[in-house]
JSON list of C-alpha atoms in Angstrom, two decimals:
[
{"chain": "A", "resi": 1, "resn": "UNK", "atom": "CA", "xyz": [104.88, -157.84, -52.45]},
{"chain": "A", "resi": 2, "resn": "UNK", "atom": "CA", "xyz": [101.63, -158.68, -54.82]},
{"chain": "A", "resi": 3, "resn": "UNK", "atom": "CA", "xyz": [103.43, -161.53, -56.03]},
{"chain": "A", "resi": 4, "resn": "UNK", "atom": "CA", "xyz": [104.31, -163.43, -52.43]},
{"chain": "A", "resi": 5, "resn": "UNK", "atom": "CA", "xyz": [100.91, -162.55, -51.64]},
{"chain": "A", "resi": 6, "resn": "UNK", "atom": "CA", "xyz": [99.43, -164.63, -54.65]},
{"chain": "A", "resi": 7, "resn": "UNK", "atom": "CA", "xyz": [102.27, -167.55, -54.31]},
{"chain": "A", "resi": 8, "resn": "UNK", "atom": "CA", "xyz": [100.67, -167.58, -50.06]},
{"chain": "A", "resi": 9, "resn": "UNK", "atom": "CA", "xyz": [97.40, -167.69, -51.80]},
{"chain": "A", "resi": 10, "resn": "UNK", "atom": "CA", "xyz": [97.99, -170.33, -54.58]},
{"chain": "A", "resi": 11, "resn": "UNK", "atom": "CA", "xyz": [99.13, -172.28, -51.77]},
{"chain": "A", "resi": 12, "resn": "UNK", "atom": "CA", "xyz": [96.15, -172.26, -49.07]},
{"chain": "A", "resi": 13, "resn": "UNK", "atom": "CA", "xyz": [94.29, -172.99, -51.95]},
{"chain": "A", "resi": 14, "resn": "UNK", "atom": "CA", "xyz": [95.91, -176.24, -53.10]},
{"chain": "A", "resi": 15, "resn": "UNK", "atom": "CA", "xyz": [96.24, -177.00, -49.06]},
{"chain": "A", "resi": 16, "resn": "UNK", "atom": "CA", "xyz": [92.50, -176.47, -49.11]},
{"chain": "A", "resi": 17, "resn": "UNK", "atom": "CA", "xyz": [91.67, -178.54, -52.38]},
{"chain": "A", "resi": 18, "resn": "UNK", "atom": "CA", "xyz": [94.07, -181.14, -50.75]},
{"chain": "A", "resi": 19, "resn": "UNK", "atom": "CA", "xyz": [92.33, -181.60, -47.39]},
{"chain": "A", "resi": 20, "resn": "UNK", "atom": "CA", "xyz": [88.49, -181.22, -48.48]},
{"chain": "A", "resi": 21, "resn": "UNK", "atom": "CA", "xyz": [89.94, -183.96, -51.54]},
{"chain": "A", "resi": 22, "resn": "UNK", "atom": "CA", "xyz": [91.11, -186.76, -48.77]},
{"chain": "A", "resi": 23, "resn": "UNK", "atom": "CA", "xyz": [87.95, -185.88, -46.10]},
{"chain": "A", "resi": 24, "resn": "UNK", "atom": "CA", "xyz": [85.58, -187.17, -48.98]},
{"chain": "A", "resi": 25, "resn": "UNK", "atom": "CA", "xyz": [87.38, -190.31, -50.21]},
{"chain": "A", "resi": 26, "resn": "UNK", "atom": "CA", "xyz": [88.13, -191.11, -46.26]},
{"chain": "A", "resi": 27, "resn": "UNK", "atom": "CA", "xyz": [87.07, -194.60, -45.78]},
{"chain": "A", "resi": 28, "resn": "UNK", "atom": "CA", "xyz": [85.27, -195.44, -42.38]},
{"chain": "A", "resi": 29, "resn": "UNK", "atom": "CA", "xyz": [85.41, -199.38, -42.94]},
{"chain": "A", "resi": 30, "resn": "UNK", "atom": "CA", "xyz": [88.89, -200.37, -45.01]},
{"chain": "A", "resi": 31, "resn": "UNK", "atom": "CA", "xyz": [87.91, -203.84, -45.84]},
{"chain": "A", "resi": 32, "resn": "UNK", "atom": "CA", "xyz": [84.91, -202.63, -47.89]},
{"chain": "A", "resi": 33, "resn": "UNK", "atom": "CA", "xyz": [87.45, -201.60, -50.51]},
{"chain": "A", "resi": 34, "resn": "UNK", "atom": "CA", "xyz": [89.54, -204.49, -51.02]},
{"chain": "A", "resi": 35, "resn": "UNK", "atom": "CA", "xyz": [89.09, -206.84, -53.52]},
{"chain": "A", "resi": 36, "resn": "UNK", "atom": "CA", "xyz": [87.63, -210.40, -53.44]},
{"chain": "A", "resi": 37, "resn": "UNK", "atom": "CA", "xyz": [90.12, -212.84, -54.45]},
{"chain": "A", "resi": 38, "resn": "UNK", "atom": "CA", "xyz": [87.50, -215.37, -55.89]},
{"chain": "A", "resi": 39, "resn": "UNK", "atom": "CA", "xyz": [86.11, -212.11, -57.99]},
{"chain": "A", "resi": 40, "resn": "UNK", "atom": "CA", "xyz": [86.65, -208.76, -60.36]},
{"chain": "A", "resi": 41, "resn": "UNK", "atom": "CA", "xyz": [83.82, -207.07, -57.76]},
{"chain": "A", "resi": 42, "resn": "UNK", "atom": "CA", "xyz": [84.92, -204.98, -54.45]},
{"chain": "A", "resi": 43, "resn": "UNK", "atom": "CA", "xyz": [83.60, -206.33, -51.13]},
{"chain": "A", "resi": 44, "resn": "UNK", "atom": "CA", "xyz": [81.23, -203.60, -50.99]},
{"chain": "A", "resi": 45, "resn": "UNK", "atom": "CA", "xyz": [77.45, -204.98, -50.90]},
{"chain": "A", "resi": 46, "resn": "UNK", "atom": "CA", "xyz": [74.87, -202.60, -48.83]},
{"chain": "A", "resi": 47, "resn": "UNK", "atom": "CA", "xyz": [71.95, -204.48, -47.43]},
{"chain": "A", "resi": 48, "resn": "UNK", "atom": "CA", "xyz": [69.26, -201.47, -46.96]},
{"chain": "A", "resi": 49, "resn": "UNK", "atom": "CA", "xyz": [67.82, -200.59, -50.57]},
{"chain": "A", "resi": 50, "resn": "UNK", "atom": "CA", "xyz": [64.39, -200.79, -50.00]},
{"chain": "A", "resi": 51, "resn": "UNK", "atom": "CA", "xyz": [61.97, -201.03, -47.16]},
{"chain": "A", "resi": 52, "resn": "UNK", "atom": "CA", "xyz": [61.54, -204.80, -47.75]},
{"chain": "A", "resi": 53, "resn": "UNK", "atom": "CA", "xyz": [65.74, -205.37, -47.17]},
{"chain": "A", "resi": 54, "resn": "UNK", "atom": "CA", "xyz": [65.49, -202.82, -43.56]},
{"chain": "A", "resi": 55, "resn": "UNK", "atom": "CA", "xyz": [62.90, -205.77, -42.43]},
{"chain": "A", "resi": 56, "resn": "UNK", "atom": "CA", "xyz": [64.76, -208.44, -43.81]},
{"chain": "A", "resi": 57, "resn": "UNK", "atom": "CA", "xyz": [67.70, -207.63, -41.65]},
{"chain": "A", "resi": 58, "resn": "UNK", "atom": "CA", "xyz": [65.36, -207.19, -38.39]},
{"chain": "A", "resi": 59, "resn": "UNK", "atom": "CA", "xyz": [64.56, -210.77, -39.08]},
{"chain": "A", "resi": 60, "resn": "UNK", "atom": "CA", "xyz": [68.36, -211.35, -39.40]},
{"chain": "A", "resi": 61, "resn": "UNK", "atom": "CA", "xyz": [68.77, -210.22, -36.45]},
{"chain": "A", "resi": 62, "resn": "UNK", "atom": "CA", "xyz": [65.85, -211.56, -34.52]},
{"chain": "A", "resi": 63, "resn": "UNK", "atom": "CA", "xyz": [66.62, -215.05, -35.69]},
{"chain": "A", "resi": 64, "resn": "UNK", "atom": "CA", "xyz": [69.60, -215.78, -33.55]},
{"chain": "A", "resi": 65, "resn": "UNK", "atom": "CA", "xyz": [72.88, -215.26, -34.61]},
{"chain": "A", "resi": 66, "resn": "UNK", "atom": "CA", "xyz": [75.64, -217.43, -34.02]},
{"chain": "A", "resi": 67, "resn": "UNK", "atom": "CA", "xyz": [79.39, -216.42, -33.41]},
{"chain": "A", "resi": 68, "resn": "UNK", "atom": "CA", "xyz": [82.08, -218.93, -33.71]},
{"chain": "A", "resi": 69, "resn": "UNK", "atom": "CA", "xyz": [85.33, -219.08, -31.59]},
{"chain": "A", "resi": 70, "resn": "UNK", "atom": "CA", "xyz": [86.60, -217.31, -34.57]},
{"chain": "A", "resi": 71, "resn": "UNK", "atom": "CA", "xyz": [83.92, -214.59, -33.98]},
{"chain": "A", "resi": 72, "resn": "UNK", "atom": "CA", "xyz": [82.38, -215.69, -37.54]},
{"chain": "A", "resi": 73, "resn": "UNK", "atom": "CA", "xyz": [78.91, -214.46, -37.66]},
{"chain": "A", "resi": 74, "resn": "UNK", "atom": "CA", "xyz": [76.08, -216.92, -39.14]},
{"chain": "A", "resi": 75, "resn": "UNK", "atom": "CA", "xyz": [72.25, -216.66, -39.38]},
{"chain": "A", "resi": 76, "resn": "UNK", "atom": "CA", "xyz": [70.75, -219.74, -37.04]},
{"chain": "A", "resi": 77, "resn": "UNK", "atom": "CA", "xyz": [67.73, -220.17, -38.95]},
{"chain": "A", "resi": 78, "resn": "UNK", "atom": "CA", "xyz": [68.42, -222.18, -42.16]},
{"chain": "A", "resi": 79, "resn": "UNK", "atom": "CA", "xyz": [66.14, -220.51, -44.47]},
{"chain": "A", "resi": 80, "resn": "UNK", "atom": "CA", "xyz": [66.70, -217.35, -43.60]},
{"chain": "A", "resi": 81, "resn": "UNK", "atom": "CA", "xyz": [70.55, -218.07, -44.36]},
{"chain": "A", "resi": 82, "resn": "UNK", "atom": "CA", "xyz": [69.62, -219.10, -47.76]},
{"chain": "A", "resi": 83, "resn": "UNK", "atom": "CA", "xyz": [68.61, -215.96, -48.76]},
{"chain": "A", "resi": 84, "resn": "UNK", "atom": "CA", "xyz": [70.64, -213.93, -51.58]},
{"chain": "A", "resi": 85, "resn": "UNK", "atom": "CA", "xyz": [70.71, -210.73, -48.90]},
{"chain": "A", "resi": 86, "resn": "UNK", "atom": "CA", "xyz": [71.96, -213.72, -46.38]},
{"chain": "A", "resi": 87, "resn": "UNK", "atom": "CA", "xyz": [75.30, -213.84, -48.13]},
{"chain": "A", "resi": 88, "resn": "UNK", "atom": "CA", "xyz": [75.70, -209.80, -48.28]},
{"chain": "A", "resi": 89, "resn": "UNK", "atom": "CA", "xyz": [74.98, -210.33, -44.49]},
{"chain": "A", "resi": 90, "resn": "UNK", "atom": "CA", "xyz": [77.39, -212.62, -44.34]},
{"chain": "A", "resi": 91, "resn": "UNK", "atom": "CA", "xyz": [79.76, -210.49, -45.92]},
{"chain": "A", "resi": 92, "resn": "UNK", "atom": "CA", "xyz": [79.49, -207.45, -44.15]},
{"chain": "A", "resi": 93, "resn": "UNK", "atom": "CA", "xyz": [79.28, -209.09, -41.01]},
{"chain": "A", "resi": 94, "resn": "UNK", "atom": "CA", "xyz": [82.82, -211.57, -41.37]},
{"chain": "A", "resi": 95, "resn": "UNK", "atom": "CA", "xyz": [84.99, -209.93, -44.14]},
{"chain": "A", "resi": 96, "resn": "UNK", "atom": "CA", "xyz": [83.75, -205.70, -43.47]},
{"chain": "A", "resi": 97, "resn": "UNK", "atom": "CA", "xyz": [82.91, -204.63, -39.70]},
{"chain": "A", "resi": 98, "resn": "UNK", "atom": "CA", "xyz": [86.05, -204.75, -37.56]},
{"chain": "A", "resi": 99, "resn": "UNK", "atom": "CA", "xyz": [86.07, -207.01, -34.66]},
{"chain": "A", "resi": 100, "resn": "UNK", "atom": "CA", "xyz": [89.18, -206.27, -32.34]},
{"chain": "A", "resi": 101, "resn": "UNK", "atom": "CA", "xyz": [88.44, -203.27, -29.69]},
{"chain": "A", "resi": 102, "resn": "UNK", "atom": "CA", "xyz": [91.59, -201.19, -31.50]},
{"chain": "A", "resi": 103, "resn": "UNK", "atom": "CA", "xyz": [90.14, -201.65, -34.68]},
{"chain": "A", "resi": 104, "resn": "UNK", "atom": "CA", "xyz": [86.38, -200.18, -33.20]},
{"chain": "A", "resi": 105, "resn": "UNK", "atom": "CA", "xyz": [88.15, -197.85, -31.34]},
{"chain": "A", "resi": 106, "resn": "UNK", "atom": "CA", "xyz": [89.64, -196.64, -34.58]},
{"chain": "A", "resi": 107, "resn": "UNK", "atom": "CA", "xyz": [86.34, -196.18, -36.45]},
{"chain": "A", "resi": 108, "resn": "UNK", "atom": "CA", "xyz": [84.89, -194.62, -33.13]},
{"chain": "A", "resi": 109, "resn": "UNK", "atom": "CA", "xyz": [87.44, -191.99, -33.26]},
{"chain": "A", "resi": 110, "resn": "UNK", "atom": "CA", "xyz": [87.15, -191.53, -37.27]},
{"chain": "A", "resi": 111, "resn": "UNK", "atom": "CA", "xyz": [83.25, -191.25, -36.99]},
{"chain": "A", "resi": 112, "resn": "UNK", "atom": "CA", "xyz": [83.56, -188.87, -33.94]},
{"chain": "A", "resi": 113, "resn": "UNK", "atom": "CA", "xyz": [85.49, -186.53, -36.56]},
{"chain": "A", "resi": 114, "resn": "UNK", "atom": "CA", "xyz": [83.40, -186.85, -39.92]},
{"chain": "A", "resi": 115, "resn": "UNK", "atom": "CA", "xyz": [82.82, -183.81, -41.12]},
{"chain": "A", "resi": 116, "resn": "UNK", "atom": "CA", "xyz": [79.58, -184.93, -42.51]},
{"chain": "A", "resi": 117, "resn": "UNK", "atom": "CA", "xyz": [76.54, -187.36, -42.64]},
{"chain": "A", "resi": 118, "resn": "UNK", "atom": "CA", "xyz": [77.34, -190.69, -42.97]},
{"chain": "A", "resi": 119, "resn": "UNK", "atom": "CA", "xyz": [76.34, -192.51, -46.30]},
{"chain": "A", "resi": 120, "resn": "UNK", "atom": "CA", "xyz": [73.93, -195.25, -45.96]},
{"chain": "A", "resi": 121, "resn": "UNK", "atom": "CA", "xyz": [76.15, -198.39, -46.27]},
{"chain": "A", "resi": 122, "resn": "UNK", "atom": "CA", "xyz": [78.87, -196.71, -43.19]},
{"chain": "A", "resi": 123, "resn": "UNK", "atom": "CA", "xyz": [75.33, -196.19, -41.05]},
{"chain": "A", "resi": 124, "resn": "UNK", "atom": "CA", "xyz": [74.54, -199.88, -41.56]},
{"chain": "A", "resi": 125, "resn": "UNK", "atom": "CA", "xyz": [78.02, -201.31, -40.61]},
{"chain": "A", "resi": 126, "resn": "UNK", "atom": "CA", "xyz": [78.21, -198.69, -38.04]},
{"chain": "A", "resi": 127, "resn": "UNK", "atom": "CA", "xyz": [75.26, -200.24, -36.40]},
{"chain": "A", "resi": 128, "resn": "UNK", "atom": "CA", "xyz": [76.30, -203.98, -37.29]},
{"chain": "A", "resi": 129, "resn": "UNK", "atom": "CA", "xyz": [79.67, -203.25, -35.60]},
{"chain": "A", "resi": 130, "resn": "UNK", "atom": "CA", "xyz": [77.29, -201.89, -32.77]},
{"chain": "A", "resi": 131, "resn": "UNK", "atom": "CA", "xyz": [75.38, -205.20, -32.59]},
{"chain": "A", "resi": 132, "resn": "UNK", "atom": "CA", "xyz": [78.66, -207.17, -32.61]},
{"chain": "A", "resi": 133, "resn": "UNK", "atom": "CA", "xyz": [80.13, -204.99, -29.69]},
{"chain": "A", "resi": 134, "resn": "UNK", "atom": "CA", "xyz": [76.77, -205.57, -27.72]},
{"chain": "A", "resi": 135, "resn": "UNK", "atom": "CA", "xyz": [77.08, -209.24, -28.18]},
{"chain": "A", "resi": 136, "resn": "UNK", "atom": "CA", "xyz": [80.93, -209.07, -27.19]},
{"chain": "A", "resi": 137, "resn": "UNK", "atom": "CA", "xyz": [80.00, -207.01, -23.91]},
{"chain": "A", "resi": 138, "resn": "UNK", "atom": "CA", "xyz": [77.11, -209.32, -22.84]},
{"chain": "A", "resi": 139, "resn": "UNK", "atom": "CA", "xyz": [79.36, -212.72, -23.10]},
{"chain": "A", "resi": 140, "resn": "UNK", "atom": "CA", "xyz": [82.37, -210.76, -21.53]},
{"chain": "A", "resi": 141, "resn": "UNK", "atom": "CA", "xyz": [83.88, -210.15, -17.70]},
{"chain": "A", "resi": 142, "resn": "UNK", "atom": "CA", "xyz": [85.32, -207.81, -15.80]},
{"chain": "A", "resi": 143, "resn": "UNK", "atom": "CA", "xyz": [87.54, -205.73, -17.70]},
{"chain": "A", "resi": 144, "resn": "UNK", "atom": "CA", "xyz": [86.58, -207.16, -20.87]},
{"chain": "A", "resi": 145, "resn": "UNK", "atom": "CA", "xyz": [83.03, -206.43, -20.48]},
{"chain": "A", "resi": 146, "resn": "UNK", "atom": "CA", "xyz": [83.54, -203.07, -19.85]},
{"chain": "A", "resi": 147, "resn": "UNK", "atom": "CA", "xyz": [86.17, -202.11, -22.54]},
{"chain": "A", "resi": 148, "resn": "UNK", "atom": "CA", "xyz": [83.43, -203.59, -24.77]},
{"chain": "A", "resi": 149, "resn": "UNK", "atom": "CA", "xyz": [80.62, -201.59, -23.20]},
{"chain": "A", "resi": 150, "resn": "UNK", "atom": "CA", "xyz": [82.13, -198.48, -23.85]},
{"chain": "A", "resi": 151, "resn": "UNK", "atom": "CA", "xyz": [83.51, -199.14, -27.17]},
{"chain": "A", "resi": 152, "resn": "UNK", "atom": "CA", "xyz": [79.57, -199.98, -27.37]},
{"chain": "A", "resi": 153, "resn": "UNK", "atom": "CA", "xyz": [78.46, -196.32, -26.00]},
{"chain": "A", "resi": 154, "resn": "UNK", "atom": "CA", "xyz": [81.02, -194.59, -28.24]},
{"chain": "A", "resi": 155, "resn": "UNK", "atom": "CA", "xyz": [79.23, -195.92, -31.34]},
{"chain": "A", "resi": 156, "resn": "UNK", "atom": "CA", "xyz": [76.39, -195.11, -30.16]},
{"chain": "A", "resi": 157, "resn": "UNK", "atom": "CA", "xyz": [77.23, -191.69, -29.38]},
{"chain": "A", "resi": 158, "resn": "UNK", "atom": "CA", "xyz": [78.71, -191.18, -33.21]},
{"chain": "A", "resi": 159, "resn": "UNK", "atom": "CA", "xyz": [75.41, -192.50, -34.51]},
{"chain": "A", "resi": 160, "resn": "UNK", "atom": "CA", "xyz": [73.18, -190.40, -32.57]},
{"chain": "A", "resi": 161, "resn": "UNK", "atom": "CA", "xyz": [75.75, -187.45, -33.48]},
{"chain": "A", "resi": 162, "resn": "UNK", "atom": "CA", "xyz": [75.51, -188.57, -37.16]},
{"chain": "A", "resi": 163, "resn": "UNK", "atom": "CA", "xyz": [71.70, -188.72, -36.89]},
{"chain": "A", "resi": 164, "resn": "UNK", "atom": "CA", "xyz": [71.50, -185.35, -35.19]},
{"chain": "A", "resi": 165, "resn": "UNK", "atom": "CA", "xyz": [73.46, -184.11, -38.23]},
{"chain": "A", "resi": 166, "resn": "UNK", "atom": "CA", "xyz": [71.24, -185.33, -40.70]},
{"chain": "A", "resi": 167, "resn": "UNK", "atom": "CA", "xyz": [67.87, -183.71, -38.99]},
{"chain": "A", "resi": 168, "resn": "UNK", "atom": "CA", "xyz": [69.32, -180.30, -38.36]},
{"chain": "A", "resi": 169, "resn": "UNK", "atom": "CA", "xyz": [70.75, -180.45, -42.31]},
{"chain": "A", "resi": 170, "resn": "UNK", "atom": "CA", "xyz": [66.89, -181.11, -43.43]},
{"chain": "A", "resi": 171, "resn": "UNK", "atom": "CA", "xyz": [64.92, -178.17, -44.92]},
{"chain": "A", "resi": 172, "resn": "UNK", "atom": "CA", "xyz": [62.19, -177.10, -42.42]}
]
């Protein structure tokens, strides 16, 4: 008997080293992990390391995007779109955040089920992906619009979940 009850125990703990291993290498956005062909370097860049870069992509954003018929996303403003941080934009924004409704769908689901809070670079393409799916919504109709409107408010509702998380996790 002591022996089956150590084999049943030996193996809810492997199951249990098993599952907590895969929830903390689970990767929210795919693409960030694949390599560049034209480099050694993953696709990874994060734009937000200071204050300075959180401003710098306000003014990205304020400037006036453009999106292709390809839905590739540019900066309008020339010299803003010069900018080193420009090309990281330009990088998370065409080759990182997904762009089909499935694909949004699928993060939607994986962020409504993440065990924890989000690091800093899956916030910022979360709300990237957020921007894109606002954009989508507002030059959409009819049943378009509104699959992209609620793809929209299910991002939103995993942010506001994840940020939720974070506050009630800070020490008093």
């Amino acid at each position: 008997m002591p022996w089956k009850t150590l084999v049943l125990l030996l193996f809810y703990c492997s199951a249990y080293a098993t599952v907590t291993h895969r929830w903390s290498r689970a990767v929210l956005f795919p693409a960030s992990q694949r390599f560049k062909r034209s480099s050694a370097a993953f696709l990874n860049p994060v734009l937000q390391n200071s204050l300075e870069d959180v401003v710098l992509l306000y003014e990205f954003l304020l400037a006036e995007l453009d999106i292709d018929k390809g839905q590739r996303i540019s900066i309008k403003d020339e010299e803003l779109a010069s900018l080193r941080k420009a090309a990281e934009f330009d990088t998370i924004c065409n080759e990182i955040i997904p762009k089909s409704i499935p694909e949004i769908r699928r993060l939607s689901s994986r962020l409504s089920s993440y065990p924890r809070v989000l690091k800093k670079e899956d916030f910022e393409r979360t709300v990237l992906t957020m921007v894109y799916t606002a954009y989508r919504a507002a030059q959409s109709q009819g049943h378009q619009k509104d699959t992209w409107a609620e793809s929209f408010v299910n991002l939103y509702k995993a942010l506001k979940n994840d940020l939720m998380l974070s506050y009630s996790k800070q020490p008093s």
